[in-house]
XYZ file of C-alpha atoms in Angstrom:
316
model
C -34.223 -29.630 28.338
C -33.878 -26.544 26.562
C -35.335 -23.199 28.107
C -38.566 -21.887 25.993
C -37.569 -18.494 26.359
C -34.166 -19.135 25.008
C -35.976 -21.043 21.617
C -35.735 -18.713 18.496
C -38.769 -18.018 16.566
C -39.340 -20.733 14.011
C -40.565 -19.927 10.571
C -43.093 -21.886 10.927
C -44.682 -19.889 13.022
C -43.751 -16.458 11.624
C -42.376 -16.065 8.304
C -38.988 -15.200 8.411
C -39.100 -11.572 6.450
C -41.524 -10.745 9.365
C -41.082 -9.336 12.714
C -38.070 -7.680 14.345
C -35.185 -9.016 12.996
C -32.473 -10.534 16.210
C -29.458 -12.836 15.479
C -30.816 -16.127 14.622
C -34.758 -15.149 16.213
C -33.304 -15.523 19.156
C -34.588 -13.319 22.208
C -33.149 -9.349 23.066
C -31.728 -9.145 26.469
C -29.793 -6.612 27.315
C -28.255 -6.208 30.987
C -31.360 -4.929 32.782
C -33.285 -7.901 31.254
C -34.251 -9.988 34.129
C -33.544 -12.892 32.385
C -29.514 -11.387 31.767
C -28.011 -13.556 33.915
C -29.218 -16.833 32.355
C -27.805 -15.923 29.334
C -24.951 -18.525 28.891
C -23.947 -17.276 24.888
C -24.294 -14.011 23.764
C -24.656 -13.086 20.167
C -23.468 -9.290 19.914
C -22.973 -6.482 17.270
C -19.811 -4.004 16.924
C -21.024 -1.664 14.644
C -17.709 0.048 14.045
C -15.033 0.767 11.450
C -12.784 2.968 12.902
C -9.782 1.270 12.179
C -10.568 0.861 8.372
C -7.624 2.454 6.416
C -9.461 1.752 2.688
C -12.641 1.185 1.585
C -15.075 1.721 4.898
C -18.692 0.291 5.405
C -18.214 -3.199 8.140
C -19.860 -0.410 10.637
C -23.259 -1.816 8.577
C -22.450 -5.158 8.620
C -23.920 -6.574 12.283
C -27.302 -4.804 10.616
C -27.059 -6.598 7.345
C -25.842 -9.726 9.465
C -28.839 -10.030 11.833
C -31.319 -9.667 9.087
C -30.002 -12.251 6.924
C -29.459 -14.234 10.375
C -32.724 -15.158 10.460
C -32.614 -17.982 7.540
C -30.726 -19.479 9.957
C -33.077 -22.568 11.409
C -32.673 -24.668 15.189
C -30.432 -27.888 13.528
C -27.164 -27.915 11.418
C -27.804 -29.734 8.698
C -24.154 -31.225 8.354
C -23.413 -32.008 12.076
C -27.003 -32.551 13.829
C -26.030 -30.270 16.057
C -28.779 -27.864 18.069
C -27.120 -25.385 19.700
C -30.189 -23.205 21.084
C -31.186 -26.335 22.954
C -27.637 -27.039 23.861
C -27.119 -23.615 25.475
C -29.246 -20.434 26.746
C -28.198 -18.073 23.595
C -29.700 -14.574 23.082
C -29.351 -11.607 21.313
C -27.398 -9.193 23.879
C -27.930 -6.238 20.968
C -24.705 -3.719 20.182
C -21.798 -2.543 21.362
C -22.588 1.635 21.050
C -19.161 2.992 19.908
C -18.216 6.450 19.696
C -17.781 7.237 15.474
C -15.621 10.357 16.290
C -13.428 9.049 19.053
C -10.989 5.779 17.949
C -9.713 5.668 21.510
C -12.915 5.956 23.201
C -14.446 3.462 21.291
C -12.000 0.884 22.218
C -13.226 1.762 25.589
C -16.434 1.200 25.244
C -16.275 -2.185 23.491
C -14.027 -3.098 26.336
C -16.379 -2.213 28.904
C -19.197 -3.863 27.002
C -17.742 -7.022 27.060
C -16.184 -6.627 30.959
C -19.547 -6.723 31.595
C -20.195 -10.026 29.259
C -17.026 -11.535 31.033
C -18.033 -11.329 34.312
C -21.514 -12.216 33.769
C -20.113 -16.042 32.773
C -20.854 -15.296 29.037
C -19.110 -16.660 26.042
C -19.104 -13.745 23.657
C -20.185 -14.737 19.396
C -19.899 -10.762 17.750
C -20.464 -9.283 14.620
C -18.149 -6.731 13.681
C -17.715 -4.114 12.683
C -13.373 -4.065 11.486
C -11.129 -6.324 12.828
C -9.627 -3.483 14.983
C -13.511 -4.425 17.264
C -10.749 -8.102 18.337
C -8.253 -6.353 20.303
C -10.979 -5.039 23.172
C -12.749 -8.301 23.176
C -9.712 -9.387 23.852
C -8.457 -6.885 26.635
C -12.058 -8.245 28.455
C -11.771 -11.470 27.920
C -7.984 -12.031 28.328
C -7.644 -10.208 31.742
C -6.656 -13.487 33.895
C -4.588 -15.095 31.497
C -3.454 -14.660 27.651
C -5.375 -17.357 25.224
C -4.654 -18.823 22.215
C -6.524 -17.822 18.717
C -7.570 -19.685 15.640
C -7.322 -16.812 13.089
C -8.874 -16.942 9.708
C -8.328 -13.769 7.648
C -6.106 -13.049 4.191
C -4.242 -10.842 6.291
C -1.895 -11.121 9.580
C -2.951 -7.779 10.641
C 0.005 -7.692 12.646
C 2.084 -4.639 11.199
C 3.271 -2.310 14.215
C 1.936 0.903 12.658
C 0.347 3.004 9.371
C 0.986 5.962 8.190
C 4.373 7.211 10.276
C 2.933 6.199 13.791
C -0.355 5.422 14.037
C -1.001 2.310 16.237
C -4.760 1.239 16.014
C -5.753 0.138 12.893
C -7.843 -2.788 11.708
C -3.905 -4.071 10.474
C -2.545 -3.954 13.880
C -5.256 -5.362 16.564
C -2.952 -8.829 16.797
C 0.198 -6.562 17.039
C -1.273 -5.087 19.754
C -2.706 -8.161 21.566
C 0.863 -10.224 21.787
C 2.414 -6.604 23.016
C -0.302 -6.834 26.216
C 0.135 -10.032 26.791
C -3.694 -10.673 25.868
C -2.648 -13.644 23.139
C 0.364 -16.681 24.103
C 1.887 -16.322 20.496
C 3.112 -20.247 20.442
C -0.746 -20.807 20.782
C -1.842 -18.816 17.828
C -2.118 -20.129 14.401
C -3.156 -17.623 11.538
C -4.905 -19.570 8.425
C -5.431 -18.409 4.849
C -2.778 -15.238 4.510
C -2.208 -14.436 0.657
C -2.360 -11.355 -1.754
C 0.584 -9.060 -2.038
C 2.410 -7.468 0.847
C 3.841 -3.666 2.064
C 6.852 -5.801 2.987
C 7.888 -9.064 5.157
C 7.594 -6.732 8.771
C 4.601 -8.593 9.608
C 5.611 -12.391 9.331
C 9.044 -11.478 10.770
C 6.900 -10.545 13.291
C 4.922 -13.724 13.478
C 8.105 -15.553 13.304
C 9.865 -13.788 16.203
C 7.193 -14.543 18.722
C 6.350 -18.328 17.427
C 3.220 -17.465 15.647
C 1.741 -20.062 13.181
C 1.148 -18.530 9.873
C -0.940 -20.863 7.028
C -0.239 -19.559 3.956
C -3.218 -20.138 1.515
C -1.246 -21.977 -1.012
C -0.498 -24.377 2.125
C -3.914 -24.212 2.476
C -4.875 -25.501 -0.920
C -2.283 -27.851 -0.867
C -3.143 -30.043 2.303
C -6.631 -29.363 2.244
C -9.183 -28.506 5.392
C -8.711 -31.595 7.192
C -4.913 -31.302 7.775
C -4.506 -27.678 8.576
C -7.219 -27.860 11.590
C -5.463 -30.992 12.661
C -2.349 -28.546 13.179
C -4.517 -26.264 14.028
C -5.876 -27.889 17.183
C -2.799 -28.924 18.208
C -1.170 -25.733 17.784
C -3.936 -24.219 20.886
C -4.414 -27.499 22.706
C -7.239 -27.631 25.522
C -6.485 -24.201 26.632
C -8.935 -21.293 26.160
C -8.800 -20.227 22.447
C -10.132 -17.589 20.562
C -11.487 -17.726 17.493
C -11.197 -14.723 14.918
C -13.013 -15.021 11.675
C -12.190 -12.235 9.156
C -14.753 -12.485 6.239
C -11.940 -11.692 3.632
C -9.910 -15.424 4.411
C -13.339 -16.331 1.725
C -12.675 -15.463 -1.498
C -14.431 -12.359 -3.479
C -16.066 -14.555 -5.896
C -18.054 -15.695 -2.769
C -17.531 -12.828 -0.012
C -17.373 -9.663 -2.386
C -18.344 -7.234 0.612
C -15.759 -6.630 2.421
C -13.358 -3.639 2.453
C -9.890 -5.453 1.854
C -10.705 -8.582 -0.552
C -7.955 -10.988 -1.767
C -8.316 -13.354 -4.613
C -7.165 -17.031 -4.305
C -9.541 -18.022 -1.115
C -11.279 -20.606 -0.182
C -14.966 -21.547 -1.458
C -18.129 -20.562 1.177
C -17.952 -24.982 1.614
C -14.673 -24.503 2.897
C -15.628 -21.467 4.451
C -18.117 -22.926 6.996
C -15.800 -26.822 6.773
C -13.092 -25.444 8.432
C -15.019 -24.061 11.240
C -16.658 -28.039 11.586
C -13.067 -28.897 12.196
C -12.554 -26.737 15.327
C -14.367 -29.368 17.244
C -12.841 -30.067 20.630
C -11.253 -26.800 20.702
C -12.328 -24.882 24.117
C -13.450 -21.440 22.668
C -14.218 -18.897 24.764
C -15.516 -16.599 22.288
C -15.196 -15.816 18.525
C -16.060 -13.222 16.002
C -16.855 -12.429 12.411
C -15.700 -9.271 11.254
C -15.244 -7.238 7.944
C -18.704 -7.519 6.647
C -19.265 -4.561 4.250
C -22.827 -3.982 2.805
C -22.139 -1.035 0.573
C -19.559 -3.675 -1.287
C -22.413 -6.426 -1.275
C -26.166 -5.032 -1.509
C -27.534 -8.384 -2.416
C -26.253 -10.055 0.977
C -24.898 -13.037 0.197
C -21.931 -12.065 2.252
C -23.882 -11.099 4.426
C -25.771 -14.776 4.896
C -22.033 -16.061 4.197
C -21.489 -14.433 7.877
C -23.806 -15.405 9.468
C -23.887 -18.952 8.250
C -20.067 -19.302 9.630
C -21.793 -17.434 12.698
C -24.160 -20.396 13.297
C -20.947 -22.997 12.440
C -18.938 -21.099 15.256
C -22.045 -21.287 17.661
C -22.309 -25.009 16.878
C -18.516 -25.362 17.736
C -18.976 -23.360 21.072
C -22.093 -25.654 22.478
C -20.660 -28.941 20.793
């Protein structure tokens, strides 16, 4: 029986442009909350963009996320699954990052989600730019490296911009195989496409045994066969899942910083998240939200839409 305090706020009892917006409705506990430790799935912003070497803004996107979060109702529609009764979820509020300080920032986030870790908490986070991964990852990979399920347009796994510089929202998976955070034979990367600096990056991939999905593989196959691979490729071992809003395409995800045409629809979008079923995630992300690229929201509610899918997946 699900916990009452746990239950979001239906909109049947308060309409849902009312009230403090949370992710999903669900309740704010932070770490002094006396209810903390019965948190068992914590939804939680990174309201960050350092690493953004273009067009800047994700640092808005848990915001625009969390208000357009609460559409979402207690039952998926598609799968009959109810994860607030399935789990004790809440809204754990954000990450506070240093804007002026790259490096400190990273240290914070890690910190942050130390603290998640070693409460027993399976971390679900808006970003923020997908340079926010690599200190979930330091925090949650500290006993052992996991495997990933990435979706994105882009590896992000070039070793450096601009002469030398090594933390970038391009580089976070670089980083992560360097420290031994990711086991690169269990990471598959789905959706990469658009037009490259150069091949440095799969070379990469291909060096260290990572799976990369092209998206006119993608296409070709269809959803069903490239998450069977998919879930083969990270087996029962803890997996992390890494959802760059950009794998969509712009036609249907237009705010984001980096967009790349040729993507998949927002059905496929939120399909190929049904299909990590049986996969043992130990946390996941969205990232790359932009408002100042989307004003309407709609990528917004795109994100947190795959949000809810992912949260399904982790309580299925």
């Amino acid at each position: 029986m699900s916990d009452p305090f746990f239950t979001p706020i239906s909109g049947f009892d308060l309409p849902r442009f009312a009230g403090v917006p949370t992710f999903m409705r669900l309740p704010h506990v932070e770490f002094d909350h006396p209810r903390f430790s019965d948190v068992q799935i914590g939804l939680i912003g990174a309201p960050w963009d350092g690493g953004t070497t273009n067009r800047p803004g994700p640092r808005h996107g848990p915001r625009q996320v969390r208000d357009m979060s609460t559409m979402i109702r207690a039952q998926n529609g598609a799968t009959g699954v109810r994860p607030f009764e399935a789990a004790n979820c809440a809204d754990l509020g954000d990450v506070a990052p240093n804007p002026a300080d790259l490096m400190d920032s990273l240290q914070r986030m890690e910190r942050f989600y130390a603290r998640v870790k070693a409460a027993g908490i399976r971390p679900l986070t808006a970003g923020g730019d997908h340079l926010c991964t690599l200190p979930i990852l330091r925090a949650l990979a500290k006993d052992a490296a996991l495997g990933m399920v990435h979706f994105d347009s882009h590896t992000d796994l070039y070793h450096s911009y601009f002469g030398g510089t090594m933390y970038t929202h391009g580089t976070p998976f670089r980083r992560a195989v360097e420290e031994g955070l990711l086991d690169p034979l269990r990471v598959v990367m789905i959706g990469i496409r658009g037009t490259a600096y150069d091949n440095e990056d799969r070379d990469f991939a291909e060096s260290v045994g990572i799976r990369v999905i092209p998206i006119e593989d993608f296409h070709q196959r269809g959803v069903a066969d490239v998450m069977a691979e998919a879930r083969e490729i990270t087996g029962s071992g803890d997996t992390y899942v890494s959802y760059d809003i950009d794998f969509v395409d712009p036609a249907f995800a237009p705010g984001t910083g980096t967009p790349e045409i040729g993507g998949p629809n927002s059905f496929q979008a939120i399909d190929v998240v049904r299909h990590l079923k049986g996969v043992n995630i130990v946390g996941a992300d969205l990232v790359e939200v932009s408002p100042p690229f989307d004003a309407s929201g709609a990528t917004a509610y795109l994100g947190a839409s795959i949000m809810f899918e992912l949260l399904c997946m982790m309580t299925a």
